[in-house]
PDB file of C-alpha atoms in Angstrom:
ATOM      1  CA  UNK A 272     -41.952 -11.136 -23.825  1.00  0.00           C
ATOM      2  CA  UNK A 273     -39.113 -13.294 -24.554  1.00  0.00           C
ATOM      3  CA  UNK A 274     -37.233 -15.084 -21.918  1.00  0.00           C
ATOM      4  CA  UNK A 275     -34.027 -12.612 -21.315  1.00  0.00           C
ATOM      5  CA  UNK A 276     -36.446  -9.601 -20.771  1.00  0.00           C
ATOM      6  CA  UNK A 277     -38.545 -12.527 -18.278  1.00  0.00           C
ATOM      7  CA  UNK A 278     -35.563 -13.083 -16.104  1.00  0.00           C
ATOM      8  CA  UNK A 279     -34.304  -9.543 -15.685  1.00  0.00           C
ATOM      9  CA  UNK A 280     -38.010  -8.842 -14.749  1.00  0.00           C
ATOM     10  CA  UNK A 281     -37.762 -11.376 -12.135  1.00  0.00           C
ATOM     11  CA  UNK A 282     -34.363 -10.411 -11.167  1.00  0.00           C
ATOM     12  CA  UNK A 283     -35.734  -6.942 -10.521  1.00  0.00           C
ATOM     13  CA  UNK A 284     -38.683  -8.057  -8.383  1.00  0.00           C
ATOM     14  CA  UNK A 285     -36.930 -10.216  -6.294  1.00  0.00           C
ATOM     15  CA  UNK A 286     -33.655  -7.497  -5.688  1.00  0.00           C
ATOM     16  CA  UNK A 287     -36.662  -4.980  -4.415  1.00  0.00           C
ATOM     17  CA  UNK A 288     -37.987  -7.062  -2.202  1.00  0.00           C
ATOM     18  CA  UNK A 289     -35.058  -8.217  -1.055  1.00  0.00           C
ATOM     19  CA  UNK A 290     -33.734  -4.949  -0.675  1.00  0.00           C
ATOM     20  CA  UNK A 291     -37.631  -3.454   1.320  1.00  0.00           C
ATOM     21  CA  UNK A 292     -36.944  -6.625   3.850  1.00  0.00           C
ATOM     22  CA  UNK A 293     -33.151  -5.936   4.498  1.00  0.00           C
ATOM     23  CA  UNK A 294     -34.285  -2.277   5.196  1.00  0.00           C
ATOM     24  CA  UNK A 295     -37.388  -3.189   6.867  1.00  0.00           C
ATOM     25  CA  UNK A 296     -35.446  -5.324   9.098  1.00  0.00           C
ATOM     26  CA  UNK A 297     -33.444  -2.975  10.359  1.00  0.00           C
ATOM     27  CA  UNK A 298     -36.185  -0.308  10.842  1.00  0.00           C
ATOM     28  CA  UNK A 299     -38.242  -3.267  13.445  1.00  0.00           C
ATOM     29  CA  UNK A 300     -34.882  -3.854  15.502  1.00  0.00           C
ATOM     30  CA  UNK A 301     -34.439  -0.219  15.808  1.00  0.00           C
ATOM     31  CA  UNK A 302     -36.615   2.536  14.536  1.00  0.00           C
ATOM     32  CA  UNK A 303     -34.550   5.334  15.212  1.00  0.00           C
ATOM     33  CA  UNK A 304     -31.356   4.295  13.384  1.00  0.00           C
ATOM     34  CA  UNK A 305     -32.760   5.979   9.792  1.00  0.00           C
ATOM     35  CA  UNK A 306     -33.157   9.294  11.772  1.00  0.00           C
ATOM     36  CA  UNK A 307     -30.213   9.406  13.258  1.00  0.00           C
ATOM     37  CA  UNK A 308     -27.901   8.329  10.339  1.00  0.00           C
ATOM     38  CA  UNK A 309     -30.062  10.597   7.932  1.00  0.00           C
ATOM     39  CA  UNK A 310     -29.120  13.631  10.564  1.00  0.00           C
ATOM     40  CA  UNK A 311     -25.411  12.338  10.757  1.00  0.00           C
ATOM     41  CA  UNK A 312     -24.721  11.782   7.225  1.00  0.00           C
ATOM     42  CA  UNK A 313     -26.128  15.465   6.396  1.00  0.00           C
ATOM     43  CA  UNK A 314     -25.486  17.684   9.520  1.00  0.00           C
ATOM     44  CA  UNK A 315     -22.128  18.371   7.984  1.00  0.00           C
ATOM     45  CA  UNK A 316     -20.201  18.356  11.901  1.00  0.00           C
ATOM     46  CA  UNK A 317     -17.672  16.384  12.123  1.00  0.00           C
ATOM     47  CA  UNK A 318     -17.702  16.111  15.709  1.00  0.00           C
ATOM     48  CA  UNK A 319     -21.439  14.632  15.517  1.00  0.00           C
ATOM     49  CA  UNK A 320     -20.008  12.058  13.207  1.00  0.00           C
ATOM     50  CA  UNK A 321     -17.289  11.579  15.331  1.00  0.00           C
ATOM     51  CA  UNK A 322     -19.367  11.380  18.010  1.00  0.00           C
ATOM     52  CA  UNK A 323     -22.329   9.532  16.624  1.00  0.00           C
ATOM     53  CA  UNK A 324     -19.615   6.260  15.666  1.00  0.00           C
ATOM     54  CA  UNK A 325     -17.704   6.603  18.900  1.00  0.00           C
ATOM     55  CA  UNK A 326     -21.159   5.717  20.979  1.00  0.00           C
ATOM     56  CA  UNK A 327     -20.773   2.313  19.811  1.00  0.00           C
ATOM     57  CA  UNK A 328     -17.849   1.163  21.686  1.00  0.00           C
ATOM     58  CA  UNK A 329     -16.400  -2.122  20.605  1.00  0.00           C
ATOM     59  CA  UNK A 330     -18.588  -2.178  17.464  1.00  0.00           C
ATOM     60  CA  UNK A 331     -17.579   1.593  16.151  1.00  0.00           C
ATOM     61  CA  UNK A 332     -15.712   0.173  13.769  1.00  0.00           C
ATOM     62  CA  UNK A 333     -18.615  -2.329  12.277  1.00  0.00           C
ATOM     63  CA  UNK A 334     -21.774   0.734  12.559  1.00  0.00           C
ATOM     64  CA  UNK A 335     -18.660   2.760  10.532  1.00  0.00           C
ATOM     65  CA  UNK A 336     -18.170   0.084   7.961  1.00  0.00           C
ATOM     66  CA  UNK A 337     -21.986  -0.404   7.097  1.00  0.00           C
ATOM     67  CA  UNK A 338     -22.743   3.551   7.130  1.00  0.00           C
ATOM     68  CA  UNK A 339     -19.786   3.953   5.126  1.00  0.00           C
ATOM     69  CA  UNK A 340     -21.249   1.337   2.721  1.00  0.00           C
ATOM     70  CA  UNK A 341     -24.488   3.037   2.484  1.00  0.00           C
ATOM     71  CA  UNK A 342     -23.542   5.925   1.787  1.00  0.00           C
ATOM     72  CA  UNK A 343     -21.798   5.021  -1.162  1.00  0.00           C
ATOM     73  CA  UNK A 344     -24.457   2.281  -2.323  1.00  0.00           C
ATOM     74  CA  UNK A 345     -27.155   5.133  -2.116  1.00  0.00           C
ATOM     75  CA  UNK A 346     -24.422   7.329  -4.055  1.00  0.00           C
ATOM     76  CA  UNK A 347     -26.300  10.832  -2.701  1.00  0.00           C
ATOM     77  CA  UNK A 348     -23.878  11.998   0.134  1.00  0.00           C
ATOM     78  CA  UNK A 349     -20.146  12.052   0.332  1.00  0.00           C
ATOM     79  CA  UNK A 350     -18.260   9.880   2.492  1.00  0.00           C
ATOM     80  CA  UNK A 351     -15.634  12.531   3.499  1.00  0.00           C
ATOM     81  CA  UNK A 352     -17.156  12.753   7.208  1.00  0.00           C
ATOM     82  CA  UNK A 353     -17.254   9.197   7.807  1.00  0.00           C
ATOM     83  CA  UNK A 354     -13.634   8.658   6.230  1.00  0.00           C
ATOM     84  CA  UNK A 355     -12.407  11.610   8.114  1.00  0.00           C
ATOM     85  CA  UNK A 356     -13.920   9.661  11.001  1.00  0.00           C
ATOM     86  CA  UNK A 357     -12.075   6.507  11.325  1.00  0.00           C
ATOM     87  CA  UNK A 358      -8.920   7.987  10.386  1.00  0.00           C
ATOM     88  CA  UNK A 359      -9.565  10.116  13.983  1.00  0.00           C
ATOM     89  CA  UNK A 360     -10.883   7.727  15.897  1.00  0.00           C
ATOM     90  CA  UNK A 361      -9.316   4.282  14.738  1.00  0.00           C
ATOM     91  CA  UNK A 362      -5.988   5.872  13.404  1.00  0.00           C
ATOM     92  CA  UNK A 363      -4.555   6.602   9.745  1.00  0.00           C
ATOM     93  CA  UNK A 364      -3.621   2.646   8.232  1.00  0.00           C
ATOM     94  CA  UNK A 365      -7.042   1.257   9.992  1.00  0.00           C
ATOM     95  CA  UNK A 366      -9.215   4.327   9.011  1.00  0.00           C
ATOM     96  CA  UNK A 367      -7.407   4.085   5.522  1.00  0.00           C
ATOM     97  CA  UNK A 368      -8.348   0.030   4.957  1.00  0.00           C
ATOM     98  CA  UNK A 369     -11.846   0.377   6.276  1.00  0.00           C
ATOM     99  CA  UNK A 370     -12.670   3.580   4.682  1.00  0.00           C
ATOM    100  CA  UNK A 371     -11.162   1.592   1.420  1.00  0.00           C
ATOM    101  CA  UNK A 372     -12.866  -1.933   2.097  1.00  0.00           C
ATOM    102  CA  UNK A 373     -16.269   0.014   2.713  1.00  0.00           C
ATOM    103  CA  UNK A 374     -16.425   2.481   0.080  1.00  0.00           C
ATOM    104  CA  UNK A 375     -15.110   0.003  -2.713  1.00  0.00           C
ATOM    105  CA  UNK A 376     -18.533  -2.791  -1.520  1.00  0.00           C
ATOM    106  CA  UNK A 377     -21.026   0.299  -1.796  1.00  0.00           C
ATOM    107  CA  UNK A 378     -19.952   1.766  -4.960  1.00  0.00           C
ATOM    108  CA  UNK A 379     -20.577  -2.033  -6.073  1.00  0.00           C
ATOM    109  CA  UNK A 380     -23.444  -2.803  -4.557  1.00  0.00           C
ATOM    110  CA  UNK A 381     -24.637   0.952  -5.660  1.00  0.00           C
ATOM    111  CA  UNK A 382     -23.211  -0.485  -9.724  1.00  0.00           C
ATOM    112  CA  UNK A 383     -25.408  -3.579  -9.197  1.00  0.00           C
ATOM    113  CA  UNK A 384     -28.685  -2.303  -8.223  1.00  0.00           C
ATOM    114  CA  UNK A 385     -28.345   0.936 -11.085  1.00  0.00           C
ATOM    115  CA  UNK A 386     -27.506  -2.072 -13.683  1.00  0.00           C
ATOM    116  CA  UNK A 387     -30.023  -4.661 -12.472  1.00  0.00           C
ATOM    117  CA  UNK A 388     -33.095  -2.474 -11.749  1.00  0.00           C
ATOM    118  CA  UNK A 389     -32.221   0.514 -14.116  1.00  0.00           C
ATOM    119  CA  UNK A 390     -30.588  -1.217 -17.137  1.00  0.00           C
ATOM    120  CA  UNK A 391     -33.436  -1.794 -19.152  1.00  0.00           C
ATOM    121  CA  UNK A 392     -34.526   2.214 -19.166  1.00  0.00           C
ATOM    122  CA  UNK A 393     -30.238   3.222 -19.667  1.00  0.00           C
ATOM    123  CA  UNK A 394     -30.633   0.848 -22.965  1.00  0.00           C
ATOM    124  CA  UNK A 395     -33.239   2.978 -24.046  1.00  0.00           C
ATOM    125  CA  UNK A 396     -31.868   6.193 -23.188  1.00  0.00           C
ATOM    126  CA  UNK A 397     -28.431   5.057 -24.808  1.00  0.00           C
ATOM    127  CA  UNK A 398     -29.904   3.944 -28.318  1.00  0.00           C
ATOM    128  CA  UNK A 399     -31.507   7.707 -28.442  1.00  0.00           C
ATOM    129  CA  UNK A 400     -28.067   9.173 -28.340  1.00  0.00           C
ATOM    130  CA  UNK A 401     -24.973   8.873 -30.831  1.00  0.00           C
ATOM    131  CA  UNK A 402     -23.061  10.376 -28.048  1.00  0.00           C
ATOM    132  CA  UNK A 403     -23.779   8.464 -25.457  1.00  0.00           C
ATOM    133  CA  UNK A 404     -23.761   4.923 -27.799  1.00  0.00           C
ATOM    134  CA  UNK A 405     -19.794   5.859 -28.490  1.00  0.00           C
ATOM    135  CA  UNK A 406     -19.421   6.501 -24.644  1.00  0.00           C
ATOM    136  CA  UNK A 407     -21.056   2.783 -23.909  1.00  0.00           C
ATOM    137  CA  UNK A 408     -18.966   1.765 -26.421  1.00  0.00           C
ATOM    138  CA  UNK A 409     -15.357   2.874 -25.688  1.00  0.00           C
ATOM    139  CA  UNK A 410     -16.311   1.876 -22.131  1.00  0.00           C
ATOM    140  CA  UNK A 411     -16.889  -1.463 -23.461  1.00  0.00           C
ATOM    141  CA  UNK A 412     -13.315  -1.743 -25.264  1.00  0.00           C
ATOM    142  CA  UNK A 413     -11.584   0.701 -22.401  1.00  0.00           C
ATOM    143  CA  UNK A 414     -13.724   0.409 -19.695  1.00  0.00           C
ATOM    144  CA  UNK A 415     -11.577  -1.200 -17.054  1.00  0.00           C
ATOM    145  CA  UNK A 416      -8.761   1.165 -17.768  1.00  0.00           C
ATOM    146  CA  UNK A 417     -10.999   4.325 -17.443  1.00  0.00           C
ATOM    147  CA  UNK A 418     -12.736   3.724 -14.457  1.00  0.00           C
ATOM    148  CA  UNK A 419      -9.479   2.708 -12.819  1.00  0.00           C
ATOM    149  CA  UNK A 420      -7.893   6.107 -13.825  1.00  0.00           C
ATOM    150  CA  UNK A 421     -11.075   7.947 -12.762  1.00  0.00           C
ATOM    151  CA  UNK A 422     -11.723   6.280  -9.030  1.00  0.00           C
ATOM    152  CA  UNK A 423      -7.968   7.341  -8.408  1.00  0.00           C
ATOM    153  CA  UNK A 424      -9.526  11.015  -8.265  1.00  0.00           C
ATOM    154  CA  UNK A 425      -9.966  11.878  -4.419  1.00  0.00           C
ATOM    155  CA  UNK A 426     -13.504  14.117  -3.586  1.00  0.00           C
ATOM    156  CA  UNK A 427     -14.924  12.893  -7.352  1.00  0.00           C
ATOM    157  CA  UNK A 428     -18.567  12.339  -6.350  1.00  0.00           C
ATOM    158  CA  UNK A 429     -19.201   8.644  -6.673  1.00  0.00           C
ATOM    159  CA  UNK A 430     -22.380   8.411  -7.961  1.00  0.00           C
ATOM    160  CA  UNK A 431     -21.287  10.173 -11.775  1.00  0.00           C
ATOM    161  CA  UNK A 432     -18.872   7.634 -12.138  1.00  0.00           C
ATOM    162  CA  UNK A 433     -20.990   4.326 -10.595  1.00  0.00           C
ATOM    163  CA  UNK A 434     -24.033   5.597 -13.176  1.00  0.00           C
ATOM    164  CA  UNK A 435     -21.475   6.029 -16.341  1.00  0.00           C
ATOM    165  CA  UNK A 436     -20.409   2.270 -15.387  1.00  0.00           C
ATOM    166  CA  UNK A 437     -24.174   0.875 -15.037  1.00  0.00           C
ATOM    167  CA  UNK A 438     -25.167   1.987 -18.709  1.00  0.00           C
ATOM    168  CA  UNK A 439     -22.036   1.256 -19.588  1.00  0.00           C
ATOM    169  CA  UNK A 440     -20.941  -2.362 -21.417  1.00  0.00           C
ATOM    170  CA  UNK A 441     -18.054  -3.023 -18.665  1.00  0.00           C
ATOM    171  CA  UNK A 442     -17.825  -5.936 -17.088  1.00  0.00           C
ATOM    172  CA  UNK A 443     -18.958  -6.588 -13.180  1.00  0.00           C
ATOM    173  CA  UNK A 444     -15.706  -7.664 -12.830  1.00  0.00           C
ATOM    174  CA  UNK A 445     -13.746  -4.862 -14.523  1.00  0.00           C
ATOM    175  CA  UNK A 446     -15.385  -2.420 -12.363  1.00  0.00           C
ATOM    176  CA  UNK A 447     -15.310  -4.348  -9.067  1.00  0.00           C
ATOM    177  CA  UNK A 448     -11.644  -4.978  -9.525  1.00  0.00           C
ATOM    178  CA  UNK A 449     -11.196  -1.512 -10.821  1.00  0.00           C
ATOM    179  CA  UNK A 450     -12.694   0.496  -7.742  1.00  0.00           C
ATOM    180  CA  UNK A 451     -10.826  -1.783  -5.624  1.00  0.00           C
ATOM    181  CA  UNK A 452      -7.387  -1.006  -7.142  1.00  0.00           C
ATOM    182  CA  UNK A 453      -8.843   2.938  -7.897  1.00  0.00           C
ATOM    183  CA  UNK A 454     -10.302   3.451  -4.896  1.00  0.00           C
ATOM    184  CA  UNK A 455      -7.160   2.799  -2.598  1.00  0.00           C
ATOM    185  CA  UNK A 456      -5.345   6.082  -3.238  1.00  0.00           C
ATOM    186  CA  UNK A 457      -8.113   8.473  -3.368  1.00  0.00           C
ATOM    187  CA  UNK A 458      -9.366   7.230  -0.218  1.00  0.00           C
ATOM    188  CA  UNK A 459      -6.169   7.384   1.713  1.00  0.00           C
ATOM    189  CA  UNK A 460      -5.644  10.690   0.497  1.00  0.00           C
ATOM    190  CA  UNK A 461      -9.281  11.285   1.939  1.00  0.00           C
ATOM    191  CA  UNK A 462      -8.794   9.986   5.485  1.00  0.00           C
ATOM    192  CA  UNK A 463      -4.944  11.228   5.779  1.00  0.00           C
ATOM    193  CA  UNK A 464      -6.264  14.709   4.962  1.00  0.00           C
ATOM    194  CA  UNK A 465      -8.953  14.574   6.714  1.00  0.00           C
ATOM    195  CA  UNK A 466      -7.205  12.913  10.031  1.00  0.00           C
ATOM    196  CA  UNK A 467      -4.644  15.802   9.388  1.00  0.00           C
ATOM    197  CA  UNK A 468      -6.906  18.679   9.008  1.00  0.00           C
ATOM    198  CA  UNK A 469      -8.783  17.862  12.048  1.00  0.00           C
ATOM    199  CA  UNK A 470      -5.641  17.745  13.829  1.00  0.00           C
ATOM    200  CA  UNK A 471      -3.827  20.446  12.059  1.00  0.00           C
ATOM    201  CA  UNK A 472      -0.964  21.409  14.904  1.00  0.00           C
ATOM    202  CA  UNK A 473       0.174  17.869  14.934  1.00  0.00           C
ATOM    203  CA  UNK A 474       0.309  17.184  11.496  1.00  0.00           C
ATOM    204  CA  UNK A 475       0.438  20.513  10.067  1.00  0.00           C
ATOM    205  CA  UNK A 476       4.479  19.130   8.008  1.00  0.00           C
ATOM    206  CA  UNK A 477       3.129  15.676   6.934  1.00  0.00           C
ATOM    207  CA  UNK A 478      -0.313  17.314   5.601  1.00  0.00           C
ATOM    208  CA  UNK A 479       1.356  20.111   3.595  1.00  0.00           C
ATOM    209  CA  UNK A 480       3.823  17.529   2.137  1.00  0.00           C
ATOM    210  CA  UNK A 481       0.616  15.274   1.237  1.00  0.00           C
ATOM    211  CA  UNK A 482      -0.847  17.964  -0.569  1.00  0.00           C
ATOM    212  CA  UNK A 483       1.498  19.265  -2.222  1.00  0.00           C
ATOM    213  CA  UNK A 484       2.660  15.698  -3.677  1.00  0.00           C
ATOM    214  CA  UNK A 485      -0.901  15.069  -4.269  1.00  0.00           C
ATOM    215  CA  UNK A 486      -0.791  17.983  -6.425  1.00  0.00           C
ATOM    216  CA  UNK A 487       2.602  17.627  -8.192  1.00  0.00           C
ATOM    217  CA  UNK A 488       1.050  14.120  -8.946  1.00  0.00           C
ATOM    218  CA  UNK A 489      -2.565  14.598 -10.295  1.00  0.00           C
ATOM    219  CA  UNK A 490      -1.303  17.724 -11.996  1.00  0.00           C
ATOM    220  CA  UNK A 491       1.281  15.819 -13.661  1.00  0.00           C
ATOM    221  CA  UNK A 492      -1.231  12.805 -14.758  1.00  0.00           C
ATOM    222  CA  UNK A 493      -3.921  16.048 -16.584  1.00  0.00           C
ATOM    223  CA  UNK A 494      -0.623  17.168 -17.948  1.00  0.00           C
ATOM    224  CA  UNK A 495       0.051  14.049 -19.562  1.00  0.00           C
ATOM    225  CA  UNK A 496      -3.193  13.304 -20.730  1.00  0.00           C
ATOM    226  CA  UNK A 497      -3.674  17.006 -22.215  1.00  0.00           C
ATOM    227  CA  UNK A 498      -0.486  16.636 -23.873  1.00  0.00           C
ATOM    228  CA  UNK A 499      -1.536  13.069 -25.415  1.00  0.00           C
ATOM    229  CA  UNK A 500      -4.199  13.952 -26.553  1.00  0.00           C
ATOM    230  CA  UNK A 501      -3.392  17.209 -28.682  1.00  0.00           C
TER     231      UNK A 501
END
């Protein structure tokens, strides 16, 4: 076993255990938290999640920033309820920026752990493919500029696009500085229409106008990009 294949080893050991003590840690100051986020995150109300972050009074908007961030570092559920959330409860620019802030640190952590603890099997499954070799490849070469474009894309689950990036041959720092530029639209698009949905008769104008821009927008881009490409 040569020394690269030692260290990644090691580097895998020491993330999991790292990782089985943060959560343990949590579980031993209070057992019930798993529960109740597991019930939140997949009960589908948005008045439980509402709710179930409002409890916390002056620290709503920390519990929303972590759940937010574990959601997408799990990369199982979508974030719309929690985004939705703090747009309601801490208003549109503040539910925007924390939605933003949160979502861009999980999708990374989420990229670090599928790269550190997973790379070694994606090699293998890569060097099997021709396909997917060109796809590691051109993300190599293009990689920043793709997963810009694609984290632009509001309601996209996150979890496609954070596993093409782990087996891919981008950099950690062309995808962490790509979600954080990508992510900022799509997730104020998220929590505006969200915030507006849930309360439609006051913002029935500005959420029609969002979505039909959003549209006209988006629309435009696949047009461009069919076109281009014929």
């Amino acid at each position: 076993m040569d020394l690269h294949v030692k260290s990644e080893r090691m580097v895998q050991i020491i993330s999991g255990i790292l990782l089985f003590v943060l959560l343990g840690g949590i579980y031993i100051l209070n057992p019930a938290i798993y529960r109740d986020l597991w019930h939140v995150m997949t009960c589908g109300s948005m008045e439980e999640t509402i709710a179930y972050i409002n409890q916390f009074g002056i620290w709503a908007m920390v519990v929303s920033f972590w759940v937010d961030v574990l959601i997408n570092a799990l990369s199982v559920l979508p974030s719309i309820f929690i985004s939705t959330a703090n747009g309601v409860l801490f208003g549109v620019i503040p539910g925007i920026i924390l939605s933003w802030l949160a979502e861009t640190t999980g999708v990374i952590i989420s990229f670090l752990l599928m790269r550190t603890l997973l790379r070694e099997s994606a090699e293998r499954l890569i060097k099997k493919s021709p396909y997917l070799k060109k796809l590691d490849d051109f993300s190599g070469k293009n990689g920043f500029k793709v997963m810009l474009i694609a984290r632009t894309i509001p309601y996209f689950p996150s979890g496609i696009l954070t596993a093409l990036g782990a087996v891919s041959k981008i950099s950690v720092r062309d995808y962490a500085l790509s979600n954080l530029i990508g992510k900022f639209p799509s997730t104020a698009l998220e929590v505006i229409i969200g915030h507006d949905l849930v309360m439609l008769e006051e913002n029935m104008i500005r959420l029609t106008v969002i979505v039909i821009l959003a549209t006209a927008v988006y629309g435009g881009m696949w047009y461009w990009h069919k076109k281009k490409n014929c």
